[in-house]
């Protein structure tokens, strides 16, 4: 028996935490975004910028060497660690202690990267958000899902979800199969769509914000950065997923009167995150 909860402003106000005025960047959370490959450095850039704009104190990216100058130029606020490979990630190592890790945007699915993800999952204990090609790699190596920590957040779009849990023939079957997967692996699944639903075991949360303006390249990469930022700020993973999805959709609702559907792009989501936060407490 599932219980469904609509995520509206009332539900959000139960979960949203105003930053303490005495805070500083050292206690506002350090997030690590791992991703990028040749030609898809943009995905990890979007995630990293969204991560900072969602309020965490420090953001580091782990990317292939080809992305170094791009990231340091595009987002001076973000710190950069690089793989020893030029075009793809082959060995994930870092000497920082992040409070949350987001992995997958632009990662690619080359076999070397698959092996790097496997090695990373075997030792990682940090709260995790898994998206995009990291999900696609897990779909190719399903036994690796058992390596992720409890309460890990997966953020598949419908195709990524199908690769992970198999085809479904009805909305009901899709939700029931996702609930089974969530319970079996103790993971939270953000089923991105219109609307987005968040599955946490038997509980299904339905988001009430967002519109078709979000159907644009990189908007999911942005969501990954937003959710990772909130986990780094010590939100319980389920609340980070709920608040991140709500704020993400809210940016499209706020921008719509000025921008309509077509010209709203992932960078506009990021630029509107501040207004979305302010509108929560209005
Ligand atoms: N600027 C960049 O560097 C970008 C990089 N990206 C990266 O590109 C990689 C591949 O991601 P993609 O999602 O593009 O490719 P995928 O191959 O994972 O998924 C694309 C397929 O999913 C289907 N699909 C997507 N959303 C759907 C929906 N709502 N309903 C039904 N079917 C849907 C599409 O029809 C298409 O067949 C990821 O690592 C991603 O992070 C993309 O996010 C786009 C932007
Ligand atoms: N028609 C729509 N209405 C509301 N949200 C949408 C719509 N189309 C896409 N989205 C949202 O946009 C995002 C797309 O994610 P994704 O496909 O991963 O993008 P990308 O991989 O290009 O970053 C998801 O959060 C999804 O819920
Ligand atoms: Mg995506």
mmCIF file of C-alpha atoms and ligand atoms in Angstrom:
data_model
loop_
_atom_site.group_PDB
_atom_site.id
_atom_site.type_symbol
_atom_site.label_atom_id
_atom_site.label_comp_id
_atom_site.label_asym_id
_atom_site.label_seq_id
_atom_site.Cartn_x
_atom_site.Cartn_y
_atom_site.Cartn_z
ATOM 1 C CA UNK A 1 0.000 0.000 0.000
ATOM 2 C CA UNK A 2 1.670 3.220 -1.157
ATOM 3 C CA UNK A 3 1.054 6.661 0.312
ATOM 4 C CA UNK A 4 1.205 9.659 -1.983
ATOM 5 C CA UNK A 5 2.212 13.148 -0.858
ATOM 6 C CA UNK A 6 1.805 16.298 -2.966
ATOM 7 C CA UNK A 7 4.850 18.544 -2.655
ATOM 8 C CA UNK A 8 3.429 22.072 -2.425
ATOM 9 C CA UNK A 9 4.681 25.155 -0.591
ATOM 10 C CA UNK A 10 3.227 23.923 2.724
ATOM 11 C CA UNK A 11 5.216 20.680 2.501
ATOM 12 C CA UNK A 12 8.333 22.606 1.487
ATOM 13 C CA UNK A 13 8.106 24.985 4.460
ATOM 14 C CA UNK A 14 8.216 21.932 6.758
ATOM 15 C CA UNK A 15 11.606 21.044 5.255
ATOM 16 C CA UNK A 16 13.322 24.305 4.232
ATOM 17 C CA UNK A 17 16.068 25.614 6.592
ATOM 18 C CA UNK A 18 17.047 29.331 6.485
ATOM 19 C CA UNK A 19 20.885 29.608 6.681
ATOM 20 C CA UNK A 20 22.189 30.706 10.094
ATOM 21 C CA UNK A 21 23.417 34.327 9.894
ATOM 22 C CA UNK A 22 26.647 33.254 11.611
ATOM 23 C CA UNK A 23 27.358 30.604 8.988
ATOM 24 C CA UNK A 24 30.574 30.549 6.922
ATOM 25 C CA UNK A 25 31.701 28.629 3.858
ATOM 26 C CA UNK A 26 33.466 26.051 5.998
ATOM 27 C CA UNK A 27 30.219 24.817 7.544
ATOM 28 C CA UNK A 28 27.916 25.541 4.617
ATOM 29 C CA UNK A 29 28.882 22.216 3.007
ATOM 30 C CA UNK A 30 31.521 21.051 0.538
ATOM 31 C CA UNK A 31 30.177 19.223 -2.521
ATOM 32 C CA UNK A 32 32.100 17.226 -5.112
ATOM 33 C CA UNK A 33 30.752 16.838 -8.657
ATOM 34 C CA UNK A 34 32.343 14.016 -10.684
ATOM 35 C CA UNK A 35 31.702 13.941 -14.410
ATOM 36 C CA UNK A 36 32.526 15.288 -17.812
ATOM 37 C CA UNK A 37 34.158 13.820 -20.881
ATOM 38 C CA UNK A 38 35.460 15.319 -24.139
ATOM 39 C CA UNK A 39 32.624 17.407 -25.611
ATOM 40 C CA UNK A 40 30.432 17.107 -22.507
ATOM 41 C CA UNK A 41 32.265 19.281 -20.012
ATOM 42 C CA UNK A 42 29.214 21.551 -20.135
ATOM 43 C CA UNK A 43 27.164 19.024 -18.158
ATOM 44 C CA UNK A 44 29.518 19.036 -15.191
ATOM 45 C CA UNK A 45 29.901 22.831 -15.420
ATOM 46 C CA UNK A 46 26.129 23.251 -15.205
ATOM 47 C CA UNK A 47 25.945 20.862 -12.239
ATOM 48 C CA UNK A 48 28.776 22.605 -10.417
ATOM 49 C CA UNK A 49 27.391 26.118 -10.905
ATOM 50 C CA UNK A 50 23.915 24.970 -9.847
ATOM 51 C CA UNK A 51 25.511 23.391 -6.775
ATOM 52 C CA UNK A 52 27.081 26.690 -5.692
ATOM 53 C CA UNK A 53 23.937 28.686 -6.516
ATOM 54 C CA UNK A 54 21.906 26.343 -4.322
ATOM 55 C CA UNK A 55 23.927 27.498 -1.355
ATOM 56 C CA UNK A 56 26.714 25.118 -0.405
ATOM 57 C CA UNK A 57 29.951 26.764 0.735
ATOM 58 C CA UNK A 58 32.498 24.974 -1.436
ATOM 59 C CA UNK A 59 32.291 23.056 -4.697
ATOM 60 C CA UNK A 60 35.025 20.927 -6.259
ATOM 61 C CA UNK A 61 34.740 19.117 -9.573
ATOM 62 C CA UNK A 62 36.617 15.968 -10.621
ATOM 63 C CA UNK A 63 36.902 15.982 -14.426
ATOM 64 C CA UNK A 64 39.172 14.810 -17.277
ATOM 65 C CA UNK A 65 42.143 17.086 -18.075
ATOM 66 C CA UNK A 66 40.403 18.519 -21.163
ATOM 67 C CA UNK A 67 37.983 20.334 -18.879
ATOM 68 C CA UNK A 68 40.534 22.081 -16.641
ATOM 69 C CA UNK A 69 40.861 25.461 -18.377
ATOM 70 C CA UNK A 70 37.172 25.437 -19.295
ATOM 71 C CA UNK A 71 36.030 25.051 -15.682
ATOM 72 C CA UNK A 72 38.592 27.420 -14.180
ATOM 73 C CA UNK A 73 37.518 30.048 -16.722
ATOM 74 C CA UNK A 74 33.773 29.435 -16.747
ATOM 75 C CA UNK A 75 33.308 29.219 -12.970
ATOM 76 C CA UNK A 76 36.240 30.713 -11.019
ATOM 77 C CA UNK A 77 34.398 29.927 -7.755
ATOM 78 C CA UNK A 78 34.672 26.175 -8.393
ATOM 79 C CA UNK A 79 37.839 24.245 -7.485
ATOM 80 C CA UNK A 80 39.090 21.680 -10.004
ATOM 81 C CA UNK A 81 40.685 18.233 -9.656
ATOM 82 C CA UNK A 82 41.578 16.324 -12.815
ATOM 83 C CA UNK A 83 41.936 12.712 -13.840
ATOM 84 C CA UNK A 84 45.291 11.754 -15.376
ATOM 85 C CA UNK A 85 43.502 11.097 -18.686
ATOM 86 C CA UNK A 86 42.818 13.911 -21.175
ATOM 87 C CA UNK A 87 39.379 13.041 -22.538
ATOM 88 C CA UNK A 88 37.674 10.779 -20.004
ATOM 89 C CA UNK A 89 37.674 9.774 -16.351
ATOM 90 C CA UNK A 90 39.746 6.627 -15.741
ATOM 91 C CA UNK A 91 40.606 6.765 -12.016
ATOM 92 C CA UNK A 92 38.597 8.696 -9.397
ATOM 93 C CA UNK A 93 40.896 9.874 -6.591
ATOM 94 C CA UNK A 94 40.666 12.985 -4.415
ATOM 95 C CA UNK A 95 42.185 14.234 -1.159
ATOM 96 C CA UNK A 96 39.225 16.361 -0.041
ATOM 97 C CA UNK A 97 36.426 15.334 2.363
ATOM 98 C CA UNK A 98 33.133 16.362 0.736
ATOM 99 C CA UNK A 99 29.817 16.036 2.581
ATOM 100 C CA UNK A 100 28.079 15.003 -0.653
ATOM 101 C CA UNK A 101 29.065 13.720 -4.095
ATOM 102 C CA UNK A 102 27.117 14.064 -7.344
ATOM 103 C CA UNK A 103 28.323 11.745 -10.113
ATOM 104 C CA UNK A 104 27.334 11.207 -13.750
ATOM 105 C CA UNK A 105 26.689 14.376 -15.750
ATOM 106 C CA UNK A 106 28.605 14.125 -19.043
ATOM 107 C CA UNK A 107 30.585 11.184 -17.639
ATOM 108 C CA UNK A 108 30.385 8.992 -20.761
ATOM 109 C CA UNK A 109 30.269 5.195 -20.682
ATOM 110 C CA UNK A 110 33.729 4.166 -21.940
ATOM 111 C CA UNK A 111 34.962 0.929 -20.389
ATOM 112 C CA UNK A 112 37.795 2.749 -18.554
ATOM 113 C CA UNK A 113 35.203 5.053 -16.995
ATOM 114 C CA UNK A 114 33.028 2.067 -16.085
ATOM 115 C CA UNK A 115 35.988 0.536 -14.235
ATOM 116 C CA UNK A 116 36.677 3.867 -12.505
ATOM 117 C CA UNK A 117 33.062 4.062 -11.312
ATOM 118 C CA UNK A 118 33.248 0.480 -10.015
ATOM 119 C CA UNK A 119 36.436 1.190 -8.070
ATOM 120 C CA UNK A 120 34.881 4.399 -6.675
ATOM 121 C CA UNK A 121 31.672 2.651 -5.572
ATOM 122 C CA UNK A 122 33.627 -0.110 -3.803
ATOM 123 C CA UNK A 123 35.178 2.370 -1.349
ATOM 124 C CA UNK A 124 32.840 5.393 -1.266
ATOM 125 C CA UNK A 125 30.908 6.050 1.940
ATOM 126 C CA UNK A 126 29.954 9.683 1.212
ATOM 127 C CA UNK A 127 26.250 10.497 0.573
ATOM 128 C CA UNK A 128 25.719 10.163 -3.170
ATOM 129 C CA UNK A 129 23.571 11.529 -5.999
ATOM 130 C CA UNK A 130 23.804 9.400 -9.160
ATOM 131 C CA UNK A 131 22.638 10.734 -12.541
ATOM 132 C CA UNK A 132 23.023 10.429 -16.299
ATOM 133 C CA UNK A 133 25.874 8.226 -17.533
ATOM 134 C CA UNK A 134 26.647 6.925 -14.050
ATOM 135 C CA UNK A 135 23.075 5.540 -14.079
ATOM 136 C CA UNK A 136 23.617 4.174 -17.586
ATOM 137 C CA UNK A 137 26.817 2.428 -16.420
ATOM 138 C CA UNK A 138 24.943 0.936 -13.446
ATOM 139 C CA UNK A 139 22.308 -0.326 -15.899
ATOM 140 C CA UNK A 140 25.083 -2.200 -17.719
ATOM 141 C CA UNK A 141 26.469 -3.591 -14.415
ATOM 142 C CA UNK A 142 23.360 -4.041 -12.266
ATOM 143 C CA UNK A 143 25.195 -5.949 -9.520
ATOM 144 C CA UNK A 144 27.099 -2.732 -8.719
ATOM 145 C CA UNK A 145 23.904 -1.078 -7.416
ATOM 146 C CA UNK A 146 24.404 -3.023 -4.165
ATOM 147 C CA UNK A 147 27.610 -1.000 -3.599
ATOM 148 C CA UNK A 148 25.876 2.382 -3.174
ATOM 149 C CA UNK A 149 25.283 3.671 0.394
ATOM 150 C CA UNK A 150 21.700 3.573 1.809
ATOM 151 C CA UNK A 151 19.662 6.707 0.969
ATOM 152 C CA UNK A 152 21.646 7.284 -2.234
ATOM 153 C CA UNK A 153 19.578 9.460 -4.608
ATOM 154 C CA UNK A 154 19.181 8.300 -8.225
ATOM 155 C CA UNK A 155 17.805 10.853 -10.710
ATOM 156 C CA UNK A 156 16.813 9.018 -13.906
ATOM 157 C CA UNK A 157 14.763 10.415 -16.767
ATOM 158 C CA UNK A 158 12.329 7.817 -18.190
ATOM 159 C CA UNK A 159 14.858 6.256 -20.568
ATOM 160 C CA UNK A 160 17.508 5.976 -17.875
ATOM 161 C CA UNK A 161 14.890 4.441 -15.570
ATOM 162 C CA UNK A 162 13.882 1.893 -18.218
ATOM 163 C CA UNK A 163 17.513 0.861 -18.676
ATOM 164 C CA UNK A 164 17.801 0.406 -14.918
ATOM 165 C CA UNK A 165 14.552 -1.425 -14.034
ATOM 166 C CA UNK A 166 13.345 -2.729 -17.408
ATOM 167 C CA UNK A 167 10.377 -1.859 -19.608
ATOM 168 C CA UNK A 168 6.939 -1.151 -18.138
ATOM 169 C CA UNK A 169 3.517 -1.309 -19.784
ATOM 170 C CA UNK A 170 1.601 1.121 -17.612
ATOM 171 C CA UNK A 171 2.214 4.041 -15.246
ATOM 172 C CA UNK A 172 1.145 1.761 -12.374
ATOM 173 C CA UNK A 173 3.678 -0.909 -13.346
ATOM 174 C CA UNK A 174 6.391 1.756 -13.657
ATOM 175 C CA UNK A 175 5.695 3.071 -10.144
ATOM 176 C CA UNK A 176 5.388 -0.398 -8.583
ATOM 177 C CA UNK A 177 8.631 -1.589 -10.201
ATOM 178 C CA UNK A 178 10.417 1.585 -9.069
ATOM 179 C CA UNK A 179 9.111 1.124 -5.503
ATOM 180 C CA UNK A 180 10.428 -2.453 -5.505
ATOM 181 C CA UNK A 181 13.826 -1.237 -6.734
ATOM 182 C CA UNK A 182 13.874 1.542 -4.112
ATOM 183 C CA UNK A 183 13.077 -0.914 -1.289
ATOM 184 C CA UNK A 184 15.459 -3.619 -2.545
ATOM 185 C CA UNK A 185 18.449 -1.234 -2.742
ATOM 186 C CA UNK A 186 17.385 1.318 -0.058
ATOM 187 C CA UNK A 187 17.706 4.129 -2.585
ATOM 188 C CA UNK A 188 15.616 7.232 -3.287
ATOM 189 C CA UNK A 189 14.565 7.543 -6.931
ATOM 190 C CA UNK A 190 13.757 10.910 -8.510
ATOM 191 C CA UNK A 191 11.637 9.811 -11.498
ATOM 192 C CA UNK A 192 12.157 12.915 -13.636
ATOM 193 C CA UNK A 193 9.240 13.785 -15.845
ATOM 194 C CA UNK A 194 6.065 15.877 -16.012
ATOM 195 C CA UNK A 195 5.422 15.827 -13.122
ATOM 196 C CA UNK A 196 8.488 14.477 -11.371
ATOM 197 C CA UNK A 197 7.755 11.861 -8.703
ATOM 198 C CA UNK A 198 10.127 10.919 -5.902
ATOM 199 C CA UNK A 199 10.041 7.304 -4.694
ATOM 200 C CA UNK A 200 11.291 6.554 -1.183
ATOM 201 C CA UNK A 201 10.269 2.965 -0.470
ATOM 202 C CA UNK A 202 6.470 2.875 -0.221
ATOM 203 C CA UNK A 203 6.165 6.689 -0.141
ATOM 204 C CA UNK A 204 5.577 8.530 -3.419
ATOM 205 C CA UNK A 205 6.049 12.319 -3.474
ATOM 206 C CA UNK A 206 4.566 14.206 -6.439
ATOM 207 C CA UNK A 207 6.106 17.545 -7.341
ATOM 208 C CA UNK A 208 3.778 20.428 -8.213
ATOM 209 C CA UNK A 209 6.177 22.854 -9.904
ATOM 210 C CA UNK A 210 7.803 23.005 -13.352
ATOM 211 C CA UNK A 211 6.697 23.161 -16.960
ATOM 212 C CA UNK A 212 7.765 22.268 -20.525
ATOM 213 C CA UNK A 213 10.408 25.034 -20.493
ATOM 214 C CA UNK A 214 12.535 22.489 -18.612
ATOM 215 C CA UNK A 215 12.625 20.192 -21.676
ATOM 216 C CA UNK A 216 16.046 21.554 -22.580
ATOM 217 C CA UNK A 217 19.593 20.134 -22.627
ATOM 218 C CA UNK A 218 21.313 20.221 -19.261
ATOM 219 C CA UNK A 219 18.280 20.890 -17.064
ATOM 220 C CA UNK A 220 18.736 17.461 -15.462
ATOM 221 C CA UNK A 221 22.444 18.120 -14.937
ATOM 222 C CA UNK A 222 21.412 21.316 -13.115
ATOM 223 C CA UNK A 223 19.015 19.344 -10.890
ATOM 224 C CA UNK A 224 21.855 16.983 -9.925
ATOM 225 C CA UNK A 225 23.936 19.943 -8.755
ATOM 226 C CA UNK A 226 21.010 21.382 -6.785
ATOM 227 C CA UNK A 227 20.221 18.138 -4.952
ATOM 228 C CA UNK A 228 23.927 17.433 -4.250
ATOM 229 C CA UNK A 229 24.273 20.942 -2.797
ATOM 230 C CA UNK A 230 21.352 20.394 -0.406
ATOM 231 C CA UNK A 231 22.747 17.022 0.758
ATOM 232 C CA UNK A 232 26.107 18.767 1.366
ATOM 233 C CA UNK A 233 24.201 21.301 3.507
ATOM 234 C CA UNK A 234 23.057 18.463 5.764
ATOM 235 C CA UNK A 235 19.512 18.093 4.461
ATOM 236 C CA UNK A 236 18.312 14.503 4.901
ATOM 237 C CA UNK A 237 18.601 12.953 1.395
ATOM 238 C CA UNK A 238 14.820 12.629 0.952
ATOM 239 C CA UNK A 239 14.354 16.319 1.874
ATOM 240 C CA UNK A 240 17.223 17.350 -0.415
ATOM 241 C CA UNK A 241 15.490 15.514 -3.281
ATOM 242 C CA UNK A 242 12.081 17.022 -2.480
ATOM 243 C CA UNK A 243 13.394 20.594 -2.045
ATOM 244 C CA UNK A 244 15.737 20.344 -5.044
ATOM 245 C CA UNK A 245 13.000 19.106 -7.399
ATOM 246 C CA UNK A 246 10.564 21.757 -6.119
ATOM 247 C CA UNK A 247 13.048 24.655 -6.519
ATOM 248 C CA UNK A 248 14.165 23.361 -9.930
ATOM 249 C CA UNK A 249 10.582 23.360 -11.224
ATOM 250 C CA UNK A 250 9.870 26.707 -9.572
ATOM 251 C CA UNK A 251 12.589 28.401 -11.653
ATOM 252 C CA UNK A 252 10.671 27.511 -14.823
ATOM 253 C CA UNK A 253 7.373 28.753 -13.337
ATOM 254 C CA UNK A 254 8.981 32.038 -12.232
ATOM 255 C CA UNK A 255 10.728 32.647 -15.555
ATOM 256 C CA UNK A 256 7.795 31.638 -17.788
ATOM 257 C CA UNK A 257 5.976 35.020 -17.925
ATOM 258 C CA UNK A 258 9.170 36.697 -19.185
ATOM 259 C CA UNK A 259 10.716 33.874 -21.215
ATOM 260 C CA UNK A 260 8.027 31.473 -22.370
ATOM 261 C CA UNK A 261 8.955 27.842 -23.150
ATOM 262 C CA UNK A 262 11.420 27.824 -26.065
ATOM 263 C CA UNK A 263 14.174 30.201 -24.983
ATOM 264 C CA UNK A 264 14.491 29.017 -21.373
ATOM 265 C CA UNK A 265 17.736 27.008 -21.154
ATOM 266 C CA UNK A 266 19.596 25.202 -18.364
ATOM 267 C CA UNK A 267 21.681 28.299 -17.542
ATOM 268 C CA UNK A 268 18.411 30.180 -16.968
ATOM 269 C CA UNK A 269 17.400 27.560 -14.394
ATOM 270 C CA UNK A 270 20.627 28.359 -12.542
ATOM 271 C CA UNK A 271 20.110 32.120 -12.865
ATOM 272 C CA UNK A 272 16.628 31.835 -11.341
ATOM 273 C CA UNK A 273 17.494 29.625 -8.316
ATOM 274 C CA UNK A 274 17.836 32.703 -6.065
ATOM 275 C CA UNK A 275 14.334 33.921 -6.942
ATOM 276 C CA UNK A 276 12.985 30.410 -6.350
ATOM 277 C CA UNK A 277 14.471 30.356 -2.840
ATOM 278 C CA UNK A 278 13.022 33.796 -2.062
ATOM 279 C CA UNK A 279 9.572 32.782 -3.306
ATOM 280 C CA UNK A 280 9.422 29.824 -0.885
ATOM 281 C CA UNK A 281 9.054 32.101 2.120
ATOM 282 C CA UNK A 282 6.809 34.706 0.438
HETATM 283 N N1 LIG B 1 25.953 20.226 -22.494
HETATM 284 C C1 LIG B 1 26.260 18.974 -22.146
HETATM 285 O O1 LIG B 1 27.434 18.606 -21.932
HETATM 286 C C2 LIG B 1 25.140 18.013 -21.992
HETATM 287 C C3 LIG B 1 25.465 16.731 -21.628
HETATM 288 N N2 LIG B 1 24.520 15.790 -21.373
HETATM 289 C C4 LIG B 1 24.963 14.483 -20.944
HETATM 290 O O2 LIG B 1 24.791 13.587 -22.019
HETATM 291 C C5 LIG B 1 24.743 12.265 -21.503
HETATM 292 C C6 LIG B 1 23.591 11.558 -22.160
HETATM 293 O O3 LIG B 1 22.371 12.066 -21.567
HETATM 294 P P1 LIG B 1 21.028 12.118 -22.447
HETATM 295 O O4 LIG B 1 19.875 12.141 -21.493
HETATM 296 O O5 LIG B 1 21.134 13.225 -23.394
HETATM 297 O O6 LIG B 1 21.078 10.771 -23.304
HETATM 298 P P2 LIG B 1 20.472 9.326 -22.955
HETATM 299 O O7 LIG B 1 20.909 8.444 -24.053
HETATM 300 O O8 LIG B 1 20.762 8.882 -21.556
HETATM 301 O O9 LIG B 1 18.909 9.557 -23.048
HETATM 302 C C7 LIG B 1 18.383 10.109 -24.250
HETATM 303 C C8 LIG B 1 17.255 9.215 -24.637
HETATM 304 O O10 LIG B 1 16.315 9.292 -23.574
HETATM 305 C C9 LIG B 1 15.053 9.667 -24.089
HETATM 306 N N3 LIG B 1 14.399 10.555 -23.131
HETATM 307 C C10 LIG B 1 14.969 11.583 -22.490
HETATM 308 N N4 LIG B 1 14.063 12.195 -21.695
HETATM 309 C C11 LIG B 1 12.907 11.524 -21.867
HETATM 310 C C12 LIG B 1 11.590 11.674 -21.361
HETATM 311 N N5 LIG B 1 11.298 12.656 -20.475
HETATM 312 N N6 LIG B 1 10.641 10.817 -21.760
HETATM 313 C C13 LIG B 1 10.940 9.825 -22.620
HETATM 314 N N7 LIG B 1 12.149 9.615 -23.167
HETATM 315 C C14 LIG B 1 13.114 10.470 -22.779
HETATM 316 C C15 LIG B 1 15.359 10.404 -25.388
HETATM 317 O O11 LIG B 1 14.274 10.286 -26.260
HETATM 318 C C16 LIG B 1 16.577 9.680 -25.924
HETATM 319 O O12 LIG B 1 16.173 8.530 -26.634
HETATM 320 C C17 LIG B 1 24.597 12.390 -19.987
HETATM 321 O O13 LIG B 1 25.830 12.120 -19.338
HETATM 322 C C18 LIG B 1 24.220 13.856 -19.787
HETATM 323 O O14 LIG B 1 24.664 14.349 -18.530
HETATM 324 C C19 LIG B 1 23.097 16.076 -21.500
HETATM 325 O O15 LIG B 1 22.622 16.367 -20.223
HETATM 326 C C20 LIG B 1 22.829 17.245 -22.415
HETATM 327 C C21 LIG B 1 23.726 18.421 -22.189
HETATM 328 N N1 LIG B 2 7.519 18.899 -20.056
HETATM 329 C C1 LIG B 2 8.157 18.983 -18.888
HETATM 330 N N2 LIG B 2 7.528 19.458 -17.789
HETATM 331 C C2 LIG B 2 8.193 19.554 -16.596
HETATM 332 N N3 LIG B 2 9.493 19.186 -16.421
HETATM 333 C C3 LIG B 2 10.136 18.709 -17.493
HETATM 334 C C4 LIG B 2 9.533 18.565 -18.765
HETATM 335 N N4 LIG B 2 10.461 18.047 -19.630
HETATM 336 C C5 LIG B 2 11.588 17.866 -18.921
HETATM 337 N N5 LIG B 2 11.410 18.251 -17.639
HETATM 338 C C6 LIG B 2 12.397 18.198 -16.571
HETATM 339 O O1 LIG B 2 13.653 18.571 -17.118
HETATM 340 C C7 LIG B 2 14.683 17.699 -16.607
HETATM 341 C C8 LIG B 2 15.289 16.913 -17.742
HETATM 342 O O2 LIG B 2 16.296 16.077 -17.204
HETATM 343 P P1 LIG B 2 17.286 15.307 -18.204
HETATM 344 O O3 LIG B 2 16.514 14.618 -19.263
HETATM 345 O O4 LIG B 2 18.208 14.505 -17.358
HETATM 346 O O5 LIG B 2 18.082 16.506 -18.878
HETATM 347 P P2 LIG B 2 19.648 16.573 -19.243
HETATM 348 O O6 LIG B 2 20.189 15.183 -19.140
HETATM 349 O O7 LIG B 2 19.696 17.122 -20.626
HETATM 350 O O8 LIG B 2 20.261 17.491 -18.238
HETATM 351 C C9 LIG B 2 14.006 16.808 -15.572
HETATM 352 O O9 LIG B 2 14.108 17.399 -14.289
HETATM 353 C C10 LIG B 2 12.551 16.784 -16.046
HETATM 354 O O10 LIG B 2 11.646 16.543 -14.946
HETATM 355 MG MG1 LIG B 3 20.105 13.922 -17.692
#
